[in-house]
Amino acid sequence: MLKLFVNMMKEEWRVHSTMFGSLSFALFPVMIFGIAFMGSFLLPLFRTVVPPGYLSIIIHAIFLLLGIMVGGFGLLGMEVMNRRFGQASLLSYSARSLPISEQEIFCTFVVKDTVYYLVLWVVPFVAGFAIASPFISVPLSLSLLLFLTLTLSFLTGLALIFFLSTVYARSKRVFAALFVTLLTGWAALYLVAGINTVALFPPLQLFHAFSYDMLLAACAVVIIPSAIAVALFTSEYTDTTKRFKNAIVPLTKKLSFFPYPPLAAKDLIDLLRSGSFIGQTLFSFLIPLWLLWFLLSVLGRFIPPGDVLLLFAILTGVIASTMYTWLTMFDTFSSYTCLPVGVPALLESKICSFAVLQAIPAAFIVLVTIASGGVAYLVPAFVLCLSVSFYALAVTIWLTGLSPSVLVYDVKVLFLYLILVGIAVLALIALAFVNPYYATGSVLLFLPAWLLVKAGFTKWEIQDQPMF
Amino acid sequence: MDEKQGVIGAAGLVKEFGDVIAVDNISLSVGEGELFGLLGPNGSGKTTMIKLLTGQVRPTAGSAVVLGLDVTKDPVGVRKKVGIIPEQETPPSFLTATEYLDFVGEVRHITGVRKKADWWFDFLDFNDKRDVLCKDLSRGTRQKLMFTQAFIHEPALALIDEPLINFDPIMQRKVKDYLTEYVRRGNTIFISTHILEIAEEICSKFAILHKGKLLHTGTVAELKGRDQHLGEFFLSLVETGAHA
């Protein structure tokens, strides 16, 4: 098992360093360290406006989300890996060729993910905070406690997603029932009983008041779902052959108003048959936004609720822009190399498909605005959300072309993305806070977005496409 | 040999990937009606050469004209006219075999694609896989599908990277006969392979690449005239690395 673990670690490193370049990838934890170190010096400033308890909620929620994302990619990434590396399968899927049980491989995979991403994310973050702590009058013991609780938050996310994924693989009905039960339980506690469910999160309770009982509870929340996931785990490749009726011809006809109807039809089929449409909507859109809304609602005590709504609309726009990766993750350029299709045509088609997907954030922001009683903010929130989404999409296309989910991990690309999107987002937040209707000026973002897309077409047309 | 109209013309093609020179100053020409074999050991630059000739990658230096079109200036135009089978068979994962051929038909604006697809399903004997997702097909069946998409629009030129590598002996025989007959009808085929028996059996003209350099261009007939086998000739060239 140790040997398998070591080889999985090497494999994970090589996968990442092949994709992003060894140096770029090695610099990633350094960047996390830098952000945490410098961000720590802003803590005294934050404390004047936000109670420390809320900051800890945000940090723990981020690491919970990170665990969810890492777990989700680990389990759903097989198709992506196959597309990028051809028939070269990863160790995680090698139960057929190695004399090792599926459970043992899955168990090692979970341990590998845990250690790997702890070293990549949690350790650099806590190290940055720990080194800055003497300068901001924070005891070092708090850094150690933070390391423990952030690790547990991350592991909770990882365990939760492994558990839900294995349940989903076994029975979609049981998964749906479980999901509804969890959602109902949360609604009953939060909406009916008025209990602050965030405060019940064991790692957070542990951070606020350390006790061995709570440590045990926090560990149980990680261990029990993980153990059930390992017990329930079954590899996907056992008889997955399905037959489908021809959908491309009728869909192409229905989508004839698109500039490239067959490409749009293929995008739609990819989304539906890969399970990405439901999975991504849930895990990459609704759950992160639900967490975000929860965290931002805390700010309602310090800033007007309308401003919180507009801030949420902006952040929804940023998250909605990542829907572009839904359209590209199963679709590398190598599929098109034998066809008379150029990169600009593919990008244009993806933008059109993306525009259709924007119905989801558009409907979502309308519902949230109405549900939160902010109907007066409906127009600015709606415009902000979609303007930011299309602008961030344009930045993504210019920087990453058809490979957003890979190239965004390149430190240079990520840095430029954060600068270009960050400046626009900060400017819009300032505008929206001055007057909500000034925020409708965000439609002007479509102009730089258009220029960036045009520049992206030229850039990616003359560059060799990365064949991941 | 008759003077034939040039279908492929490459002049001083160079392709560098960082410090690696994958293709090093290669010039060659392929005439109409030829079955041209690009031969070389693994890593000799054969696949890169096909990618350059079909506009999948841009040359670092040099130029290439395919069916009268400059591949750098009009790569999509070139791909419109030719059929390509890439080294790795990568039909889209979530389309069925039938859907993929319909998709190709829509993208290439092929009329009567369904009827043509039916013929290929019968000919390559994979009728039972019509409605299976490409991701669930075996490598051999994927190769059949890629073969079909390359020839379904009956291109004047087909470029094939390792044409028979995933086929069983029966299918290899069938495909070799098809390629020979296709060329006899006036079309041109450019294959890259490291399986010399295939080249010796079906190619009329060949070129040998080694470490990105062109070592030799000639005809199989010339070799036969000298009572020499392609295998021996290839090994003697590659082992010495010398230009013949």
XYZ file of C-alpha atoms in Angstrom:
712
model
C 0.000 0.000 0.000
C 2.876 2.356 0.814
C 4.433 1.702 -2.574
C 1.120 2.370 -4.300
C 0.717 5.555 -2.276
C 4.205 6.795 -3.222
C 3.593 6.035 -6.887
C 0.201 7.764 -6.824
C 1.867 10.827 -5.312
C 4.516 10.809 -8.054
C 1.814 10.321 -10.667
C -0.252 13.242 -9.337
C 2.791 15.488 -9.358
C 3.742 14.463 -12.889
C 0.179 14.953 -14.151
C 0.178 18.496 -12.800
C 3.726 19.374 -13.765
C 3.141 18.032 -17.291
C 0.036 20.156 -17.610
C 1.306 23.361 -16.073
C 5.088 23.070 -16.251
C 7.148 22.006 -13.259
C 8.160 25.520 -12.244
C 4.716 27.045 -12.630
C 3.164 24.282 -10.579
C 5.903 24.314 -7.929
C 5.260 28.045 -7.523
C 1.582 27.472 -6.730
C 2.058 26.734 -2.985
C 4.513 29.643 -2.855
C 1.771 31.894 -4.170
C -0.711 30.562 -1.581
C 1.898 31.179 1.109
C 2.436 34.739 -0.164
C -1.286 35.521 -0.261
C -1.797 34.148 3.282
C 1.287 35.954 4.613
C 0.368 39.334 3.141
C -3.344 38.866 3.811
C -2.580 38.282 7.497
C -1.360 41.869 7.795
C -4.834 43.024 6.745
C -6.411 41.151 9.685
C -6.285 44.122 12.089
C -8.069 46.146 9.417
C -10.730 43.488 8.910
C -11.279 43.198 12.633
C -12.465 46.768 12.797
C -15.340 46.024 10.420
C -15.927 42.283 10.686
C -16.016 40.349 13.946
C -13.249 37.700 14.059
C -15.820 34.916 14.239
C -17.040 35.724 10.749
C -13.566 35.733 9.275
C -13.013 32.252 10.610
C -16.307 31.188 8.992
C -15.105 32.459 5.621
C -11.707 30.735 5.859
C -13.213 27.424 6.987
C -15.879 27.603 4.276
C -13.188 28.157 1.630
C -11.317 25.038 2.737
C -14.536 23.035 2.943
C -15.267 24.104 -0.626
C -11.735 23.237 -1.677
C -12.199 19.729 -0.308
C -15.449 19.412 -2.241
C -13.784 20.567 -5.459
C -10.718 18.326 -5.071
C -12.893 15.313 -4.298
C -15.207 16.078 -7.188
C -12.367 16.323 -9.677
C -10.678 13.222 -8.309
C -13.727 11.086 -8.925
C -15.237 12.700 -11.983
C -11.901 13.345 -13.649
C -11.419 9.934 -15.275
C -12.991 11.057 -18.540
C -10.932 14.230 -18.532
C -7.782 12.236 -17.920
C -8.609 9.799 -20.702
C -9.172 12.667 -23.090
C -5.916 14.319 -22.123
C -3.638 11.337 -21.837
C -5.206 8.985 -24.354
C -5.357 5.367 -23.287
C -2.726 5.811 -20.571
C -4.844 5.130 -17.511
C -4.014 6.354 -14.050
C -3.151 4.067 -11.152
C -6.510 4.913 -9.581
C -8.255 3.023 -12.360
C -5.852 0.095 -12.600
C -7.651 -2.514 -10.517
C -8.001 -4.574 -13.674
C -4.263 -4.767 -14.345
C -2.835 -4.818 -10.824
C -3.364 -7.544 -8.225
C -4.899 -5.022 -5.812
C -8.537 -4.731 -4.772
C -10.636 -1.773 -5.862
C -11.213 -0.827 -2.228
C -7.496 -0.727 -1.497
C -6.816 1.401 -4.559
C -9.665 3.765 -3.688
C -8.513 3.978 -0.068
C -4.960 4.816 -1.152
C -6.389 7.318 -3.623
C -8.268 9.078 -0.807
C -5.148 9.167 1.391
C -3.053 10.419 -1.528
C -5.518 13.222 -2.321
C -5.587 14.191 1.340
C -1.817 14.390 1.756
C -1.165 15.918 -1.650
C -3.647 18.754 -1.361
C -2.825 19.386 2.290
C 0.767 20.023 1.229
C -0.345 22.030 -1.781
C -2.973 24.273 -0.133
C -3.439 23.941 3.613
C 0.204 23.857 4.738
C 1.302 26.911 2.680
C -1.765 28.860 3.830
C -1.240 28.113 7.515
C 2.533 28.614 7.192
C 1.941 32.084 5.715
C -0.397 32.936 8.582
C 1.931 31.414 11.207
C 4.961 33.376 10.029
C 2.966 36.610 9.953
C 1.348 35.933 13.353
C 4.110 37.438 15.595
C 3.782 40.720 13.674
C 0.003 40.969 14.141
C -0.084 39.877 17.789
C -1.649 36.508 17.159
C -0.359 33.641 19.334
C 1.406 30.852 17.453
C -0.868 28.304 19.138
C -3.744 29.786 17.127
C -1.856 28.951 13.913
C -1.486 25.358 15.056
C -5.186 25.182 15.915
C -5.997 26.747 12.544
C -3.887 24.092 10.824
C -5.903 21.391 12.573
C -9.327 22.903 11.906
C -8.624 23.906 8.299
C -7.329 20.393 7.665
C -10.524 18.996 9.132
C -12.641 21.412 7.041
C -10.830 20.322 3.904
C -11.191 16.652 4.829
C -14.887 17.103 5.600
C -15.432 18.454 2.087
C -13.388 15.618 0.601
C -15.194 12.955 2.658
C -18.607 14.440 1.893
C -18.028 14.396 -1.846
C -16.520 10.885 -1.828
C -19.514 9.693 0.152
C -22.084 11.387 -2.097
C -20.272 10.251 -5.248
C -20.188 6.611 -4.223
C -23.849 6.735 -3.212
C -24.613 8.341 -6.583
C -22.670 5.606 -8.403
C -24.635 2.899 -6.539
C -28.097 4.406 -6.782
C -29.202 7.719 -8.184
C -32.513 7.409 -6.310
C -30.833 6.948 -2.935
C -28.563 9.876 -3.774
C -31.547 12.092 -4.588
C -33.314 11.013 -1.392
C -30.178 11.698 0.651
C -29.698 15.081 -0.952
C -33.308 16.078 -0.326
C -33.040 14.848 3.299
C -29.906 16.901 3.892
C -31.473 19.965 2.312
C -34.689 19.530 4.279
C -32.734 19.044 7.487
C -30.803 22.225 6.867
C -33.985 24.140 5.978
C -35.722 22.856 9.111
C -32.841 23.897 11.337
C -32.067 27.233 9.738
C -35.340 28.501 8.350
C -37.812 26.950 10.800
C -35.944 26.537 14.084
C -33.736 29.579 13.429
C -30.572 27.705 14.391
C -27.342 29.051 12.934
C -26.270 25.893 11.116
C -22.853 27.309 10.252
C -21.979 27.379 13.917
C -22.696 23.645 14.100
C -19.873 22.838 11.688
C -17.526 20.770 13.926
C -14.151 22.176 12.706
C -15.482 25.683 13.284
C -16.730 24.816 16.757
C -13.337 23.309 17.450
C -11.621 26.494 16.324
C -13.779 28.665 18.558
C -13.599 26.381 21.619
C -11.167 23.488 21.548
C -12.256 20.324 23.297
C -11.355 16.683 22.812
C -15.024 15.758 22.474
C -15.415 18.206 19.616
C -12.162 16.961 18.051
C -13.622 13.472 18.143
C -16.858 14.714 16.579
C -14.970 16.573 13.829
C -12.911 13.453 13.095
C -16.071 11.329 13.037
C -17.599 13.620 10.406
C -14.581 12.830 8.233
C -14.032 9.159 9.041
C -17.606 7.818 8.929
C -18.529 9.072 5.415
C -15.051 8.065 4.144
C -15.418 4.547 5.557
C -18.879 4.189 4.025
C -17.517 5.517 0.713
C -14.701 2.938 0.709
C -17.162 0.148 1.563
C -19.625 1.219 -1.134
C -17.033 1.985 -3.777
C -17.365 0.234 -7.078
C -15.320 1.070 -10.143
C -17.225 2.742 -12.941
C -15.840 0.684 -15.734
C -17.867 -2.445 -15.033
C -20.275 -2.690 -17.932
C -20.887 0.959 -18.651
C -21.682 0.375 -22.307
C -24.922 2.127 -23.152
C -26.742 2.553 -26.412
C -28.358 5.792 -27.449
C -30.796 6.886 -30.118
C -29.415 9.335 -32.637
C -29.712 12.807 -31.134
C -27.232 14.816 -33.186
C -29.363 15.231 -36.317
C -32.589 16.406 -34.622
C -30.611 18.653 -32.256
C -28.619 20.176 -35.114
C -31.909 21.040 -36.831
C -33.347 22.524 -33.648
C -30.240 24.622 -33.080
C -30.085 25.917 -36.650
C -30.083 29.524 -35.360
C -26.586 28.932 -33.902
C -23.616 29.914 -36.076
C -22.351 26.306 -36.022
C -25.375 24.083 -35.256
C -23.565 20.698 -35.204
C -20.946 22.023 -32.763
C -23.667 23.412 -30.492
C -25.580 20.123 -30.682
C -22.443 18.221 -29.730
C -21.838 20.531 -26.744
C -25.354 19.901 -25.495
C -25.041 16.128 -25.911
C -21.664 16.155 -24.100
C -23.190 18.060 -21.201
C -26.199 15.802 -20.857
C -24.581 12.401 -21.404
C -21.507 13.073 -19.277
C -23.754 13.995 -16.369
C -21.952 17.329 -16.244
C -25.073 19.401 -16.624
C -26.642 18.260 -13.369
C -23.366 17.546 -11.573
C -21.733 20.850 -12.445
C -24.894 22.875 -11.812
C -25.053 21.336 -8.379
C -21.399 21.115 -7.334
C -19.806 23.978 -9.257
C -22.642 26.468 -9.201
C -25.442 26.032 -6.679
C -23.428 24.697 -3.729
C -20.632 27.320 -3.967
C -23.236 30.070 -4.377
C -25.273 28.736 -1.506
C -22.157 28.912 0.686
C -21.347 32.352 -0.660
C -24.843 33.672 0.041
C -24.589 32.291 3.512
C -21.299 34.073 4.127
C -22.374 37.342 2.545
C -25.581 37.383 4.555
C -23.294 37.911 7.547
C -22.225 41.203 6.005
C -25.860 42.309 6.135
C -25.135 43.532 9.664
C -22.555 45.999 8.388
C -23.713 47.066 4.953
C -27.205 47.614 3.507
C -28.927 44.408 2.311
C -29.237 45.848 -1.197
C -25.469 46.200 -1.418
C -25.064 42.594 -0.237
C -27.364 41.538 -3.050
C -25.365 43.455 -5.648
C -22.118 42.042 -4.273
C -23.649 38.592 -4.550
C -24.723 39.318 -8.148
C -21.142 40.251 -9.043
C -19.721 37.106 -7.457
C -22.447 35.006 -9.092
C -21.277 36.470 -12.400
C -17.682 35.395 -11.697
C -18.782 31.863 -10.785
C -21.159 31.745 -13.773
C -18.215 32.507 -16.085
C -16.659 29.172 -15.076
C -19.511 27.461 -16.962
C -17.183 27.815 -19.937
C -15.138 24.980 -18.454
C -18.261 22.777 -18.542
C -18.173 23.126 -22.306
C -14.483 22.419 -22.719
C -13.641 19.786 -20.130
C -14.647 16.794 -22.270
C -13.728 18.368 -25.533
C -10.067 18.841 -26.424
C -9.012 20.216 -29.763
C -7.628 16.821 -30.813
C -11.228 15.709 -31.554
C -11.396 18.354 -34.279
C -7.954 18.034 -35.840
C -9.251 15.830 -38.635
C -12.145 18.153 -39.457
C -12.299 21.477 -41.279
C -12.947 23.465 -38.115
C -10.695 26.298 -36.971
C -10.096 27.456 -33.414
C -12.058 30.740 -33.861
C -15.108 28.787 -35.057
C -14.883 26.488 -32.048
C -14.493 29.406 -29.659
C -17.421 31.243 -31.255
C -19.583 28.154 -30.941
C -18.591 27.677 -27.291
C -19.469 31.315 -26.573
C -22.945 30.762 -28.026
C -23.434 27.609 -25.952
C -22.162 29.538 -22.935
C -24.713 32.272 -23.630
C -27.494 29.683 -23.482
C -26.135 28.318 -20.187
C -26.321 31.831 -18.754
C -30.058 31.246 -18.395
C -29.108 29.380 -15.192
C -27.364 32.280 -13.377
C -29.888 34.727 -14.841
C -32.826 32.752 -13.413
C -30.902 32.150 -10.201
C -30.160 35.818 -9.561
C -33.755 36.785 -10.324
C -35.028 34.182 -7.833
C -32.546 35.211 -5.129
C -33.379 38.897 -5.632
C -37.098 38.252 -5.330
C -36.718 35.805 -2.423
C -34.559 38.235 -0.475
C -37.116 41.018 -0.917
C -34.827 43.143 -3.067
C -37.068 43.513 -6.133
C -35.966 47.148 -6.451
C -32.473 45.829 -7.185
C -33.600 43.327 -9.797
C -32.393 45.226 -12.872
C -28.933 46.227 -11.568
C -28.371 42.750 -10.052
C -29.368 41.048 -13.303
C -27.210 43.327 -15.479
C -24.237 43.076 -13.105
C -24.356 39.312 -12.982
C -24.430 38.801 -16.747
C -21.969 41.599 -17.580
C -19.406 40.247 -15.127
C -19.960 36.701 -16.364
C -19.383 37.586 -20.032
C -16.414 39.816 -19.201
C -14.768 37.080 -17.097
C -15.494 34.634 -19.933
C -13.712 36.946 -22.384
C -10.691 37.167 -20.069
C -10.712 33.371 -19.758
C -10.853 32.889 -23.534
C -8.059 35.376 -24.145
C -5.838 33.763 -21.519
C -6.635 30.076 -21.932
C -8.354 29.500 -25.291
C -9.957 26.078 -25.345
C -8.114 24.783 -22.258
C -9.394 26.891 -19.345
C -9.464 24.215 -16.668
C -5.821 23.364 -17.364
C -4.132 26.657 -18.141
C -5.765 28.580 -15.299
C -3.422 26.729 -12.936
C -0.458 28.308 -14.672
C 0.686 30.934 -12.177
C 1.190 33.615 -14.852
C -2.251 32.997 -16.329
C -3.936 32.925 -12.937
C -2.212 36.138 -11.900
C -3.340 37.949 -15.061
C -6.867 36.562 -14.638
C -7.043 37.798 -11.051
C -5.766 41.242 -12.051
C -8.078 41.683 -15.043
C -11.194 40.329 -13.346
C -10.294 41.725 -9.930
C -9.981 45.328 -11.147
C -13.343 45.177 -12.916
C -15.025 43.532 -9.933
C -13.654 46.074 -7.443
C -14.671 48.972 -9.671
C -18.198 47.573 -10.000
C -18.518 46.975 -6.253
C -17.552 50.608 -5.648
C -20.025 51.823 -8.286
C -22.843 49.627 -7.001
C -22.311 50.774 -3.421
C -22.479 54.440 -4.456
C -25.740 53.947 -6.337
C -27.272 50.621 -7.380
C -28.268 51.993 -10.778
C -24.696 53.070 -11.538
C -24.045 49.315 -11.579
C -26.068 48.991 -14.762
C -23.120 50.775 -16.374
C -21.472 47.367 -16.172
C -22.940 46.701 -19.637
C -19.948 48.715 -20.819
C -17.859 45.673 -19.908
C -19.167 44.059 -23.078
C -16.849 46.341 -25.068
C -13.540 45.166 -23.501
C -15.051 41.674 -23.479
C -15.613 41.836 -27.236
C -12.073 43.129 -27.817
C -10.609 40.395 -25.615
C -12.550 37.713 -27.455
C -11.360 39.055 -30.818
C -7.773 39.126 -29.520
C -8.290 35.594 -28.192
C -9.437 34.366 -31.615
C -6.261 35.731 -33.223
C -3.999 34.518 -30.418
C -5.284 30.943 -30.371
C -5.591 30.659 -34.134
C -1.862 31.163 -34.655
C -0.739 29.118 -31.658
C -0.395 25.359 -31.696
C -3.222 23.965 -29.600
C -2.078 22.311 -26.399
C -3.076 18.616 -26.645
C -3.605 17.669 -23.033
C 7.446 7.290 -64.149
C 5.025 9.782 -65.655
C 5.231 13.365 -64.545
C 2.258 13.708 -62.200
C 0.642 16.788 -60.808
C 1.935 17.619 -57.292
C -0.599 16.942 -54.538
C 1.769 17.639 -51.653
C 4.779 19.892 -51.841
C 6.877 20.657 -48.779
C 9.880 22.969 -48.873
C 12.367 23.270 -46.015
C 9.824 22.364 -43.326
C 11.103 22.795 -39.774
C 9.175 22.230 -36.559
C 10.690 22.917 -33.184
C 9.060 22.167 -29.814
C 11.215 24.131 -27.397
C 14.718 22.708 -27.726
C 13.549 19.657 -29.667
C 13.702 19.762 -33.456
C 10.935 17.351 -34.438
C 11.169 18.044 -38.175
C 14.422 19.337 -39.576
C 14.418 21.022 -42.985
C 12.327 18.509 -44.898
C 11.419 18.960 -48.537
C 9.379 16.388 -50.405
C 6.693 16.095 -53.015
C 3.888 13.624 -53.570
C 2.199 13.269 -56.930
C -1.393 12.509 -57.822
C -2.319 8.822 -57.647
C 0.577 7.858 -55.421
C 0.412 5.784 -52.270
C 3.241 7.451 -50.420
C 4.738 5.957 -47.261
C 6.546 8.073 -44.700
C 8.690 5.631 -42.784
C 10.776 5.991 -39.662
C 11.364 4.662 -36.192
C 9.347 5.902 -33.212
C 10.017 9.574 -32.560
C 11.436 10.242 -36.006
C 8.964 13.060 -36.755
C 6.372 11.211 -38.858
C 3.363 12.317 -36.822
C 4.607 15.904 -36.663
C 5.037 15.839 -40.435
C 1.385 14.796 -40.898
C 0.300 17.483 -38.448
C 2.288 20.063 -40.420
C 0.810 18.954 -43.735
C -2.737 19.197 -42.377
C -2.296 22.515 -40.610
C -2.701 21.043 -37.115
C 0.568 22.688 -36.088
C 2.361 25.620 -37.689
C 5.874 25.210 -39.067
C 8.746 27.011 -37.385
C 10.203 27.535 -40.861
C 9.521 26.440 -44.422
C 6.252 25.986 -46.232
C 3.906 23.332 -47.531
C 1.255 23.302 -50.216
C -1.447 20.624 -50.193
C -3.902 20.312 -53.094
C -2.921 23.818 -54.140
C -3.493 25.400 -50.723
C -0.852 26.835 -48.396
C -1.284 24.907 -45.129
C -0.143 27.821 -42.966
C -2.424 30.365 -44.599
C -5.479 28.135 -45.011
C -5.344 25.132 -42.668
C -9.142 24.808 -42.529
C -9.305 24.880 -46.324
C -6.787 22.035 -46.463
C -8.701 19.971 -43.918
C -11.869 20.572 -45.928
C -10.301 18.887 -48.954
C -8.438 16.005 -47.350
C -9.238 13.059 -45.109
C -7.167 12.619 -41.960
C -6.724 9.728 -39.570
C -4.703 10.940 -36.590
C -2.268 8.786 -34.636
C -4.560 8.620 -31.603
C -8.106 7.695 -32.441
C -10.111 10.405 -30.677
C -13.740 10.474 -31.725
C -15.838 12.526 -29.276
C -16.546 10.480 -26.137
C -20.250 11.130 -25.774
C -21.435 10.698 -29.352
C -22.371 7.282 -30.689
C -20.605 5.956 -33.786
C -23.607 6.882 -35.982
C -23.889 10.303 -34.404
C -20.191 10.956 -34.958
C -20.519 10.199 -38.670
C -23.628 12.402 -38.865
C -21.651 15.109 -37.054
C -18.811 14.774 -39.573
C -21.404 14.896 -42.357
C -22.873 18.141 -40.989
C -19.460 19.770 -40.493
C -18.243 18.699 -43.948
C -21.635 19.343 -45.629
C -21.756 15.824 -47.056
C -24.983 14.867 -48.815
C -26.400 11.410 -48.199
C -24.046 10.763 -45.298
C -26.311 8.150 -43.720
C -26.236 5.940 -46.814
C -22.480 6.264 -47.051
C -22.134 5.496 -43.342
C -24.246 2.351 -43.781
C -21.830 1.127 -46.466
C -18.853 1.679 -44.153
C -20.541 -0.018 -41.180
C -21.028 -3.067 -43.401
C -17.632 -2.912 -45.068
C -15.649 -2.598 -41.835
C -17.999 -4.932 -40.016
C -19.041 -2.823 -37.026
C -22.784 -2.603 -37.559
C -23.431 -3.776 -33.999
C -21.582 -0.752 -32.600
C -23.616 1.934 -34.341
C -25.410 3.149 -31.205
C -22.557 2.721 -28.726
C -20.827 5.804 -27.308
C -17.360 6.346 -28.771
C -15.825 6.235 -25.296
C -17.078 2.669 -24.906
C -15.702 1.426 -28.218
C -12.591 -0.750 -28.390
C -9.474 0.722 -29.974
C -9.985 -1.364 -33.090
C -13.571 -0.130 -33.508
C -12.517 3.447 -32.895
C -9.926 3.005 -35.628
C -12.662 1.714 -37.960
C -14.739 4.778 -37.126
C -11.836 7.132 -37.734
C -11.112 5.351 -40.998
C -14.731 5.891 -42.019
C -14.743 9.600 -41.161
C -11.583 10.094 -43.210
C -12.972 8.491 -46.359
C -16.706 9.183 -46.107
C -16.413 12.349 -48.213
C -14.163 10.553 -50.732
C -11.277 13.018 -50.571
C -8.696 13.375 -53.315
C -6.019 12.976 -50.655
C -6.020 11.057 -47.368
C -3.289 11.357 -44.761
C -3.170 8.435 -42.374
C -0.992 8.035 -39.311
C -0.338 4.321 -38.685
C -3.263 3.020 -40.753
C -3.433 -0.596 -39.613
C -2.038 -0.596 -36.109
C -5.279 -1.524 -34.289
C -6.738 -3.885 -36.893
C -6.781 -7.698 -36.850
C -5.206 -9.537 -39.837
C -8.532 -9.934 -41.657
C -9.324 -6.244 -41.353
C -5.744 -5.332 -42.313
C -6.129 -7.258 -45.574
C -9.441 -5.560 -46.287
C -8.089 -2.087 -45.606
C -4.904 -2.628 -47.611
C -7.007 -3.736 -50.595
C -9.247 -0.706 -50.164
C -6.303 1.691 -50.086
C -4.743 0.123 -53.180
C -8.035 0.346 -55.050
C -8.619 3.927 -53.849
C -5.317 5.018 -55.327
C -6.031 3.131 -58.535
C -9.116 5.365 -58.930
C -6.807 8.392 -59.164
C -6.738 9.496 -55.536
C -3.638 9.970 -53.405
C -2.784 8.475 -50.032
C -0.027 9.557 -47.680
C 0.616 7.137 -44.826
C 3.101 7.219 -42.012
C 4.144 3.952 -40.458
C 6.970 2.109 -38.827
C 5.640 -1.250 -40.033
C 7.798 -1.754 -43.105
C 5.946 -4.793 -44.452
C 2.871 -2.624 -44.996
C 4.855 0.003 -46.829
C 6.620 -2.558 -48.991
C 3.334 -4.219 -49.877
C 1.183 -1.231 -50.755
C 3.289 1.910 -51.222
C 4.543 3.067 -54.585
C 6.896 5.717 -53.208
C 8.434 6.201 -49.790
C 10.570 8.520 -47.685
C 12.607 7.598 -44.629
C 12.817 9.944 -41.667
C 15.202 9.622 -38.753
C 15.536 12.064 -35.863
C 13.552 14.630 -37.815
C 15.785 14.469 -40.897
C 14.922 13.082 -44.298
C 17.362 10.273 -45.077
C 16.003 9.008 -48.359
C 13.208 9.295 -50.909
C 12.616 6.612 -53.508
C 10.285 4.043 -54.977
C 9.656 0.481 -53.947
C 10.148 -0.510 -57.589
C 13.708 0.829 -57.534
C 14.484 -1.300 -54.478
C 12.965 -4.375 -56.084
C 15.041 -3.656 -59.164
C 18.131 -3.823 -56.977
C 16.764 -7.018 -55.387
C 16.712 -5.279 -52.051
C 14.072 -5.476 -49.327
C 12.748 -2.318 -47.758
C 13.456 -3.676 -44.270
C 17.169 -4.216 -44.917
C 17.472 -0.888 -46.702
C 15.693 0.932 -43.870
C 17.857 -0.619 -41.169
C 21.091 0.060 -43.026
C 20.106 3.720 -43.434
C 18.806 4.302 -39.918
C 21.673 2.473 -38.220
C 24.275 4.507 -40.047
C 22.103 7.639 -40.051
C 23.591 8.436 -43.446
C 21.872 9.967 -46.455
C 21.552 7.503 -49.305
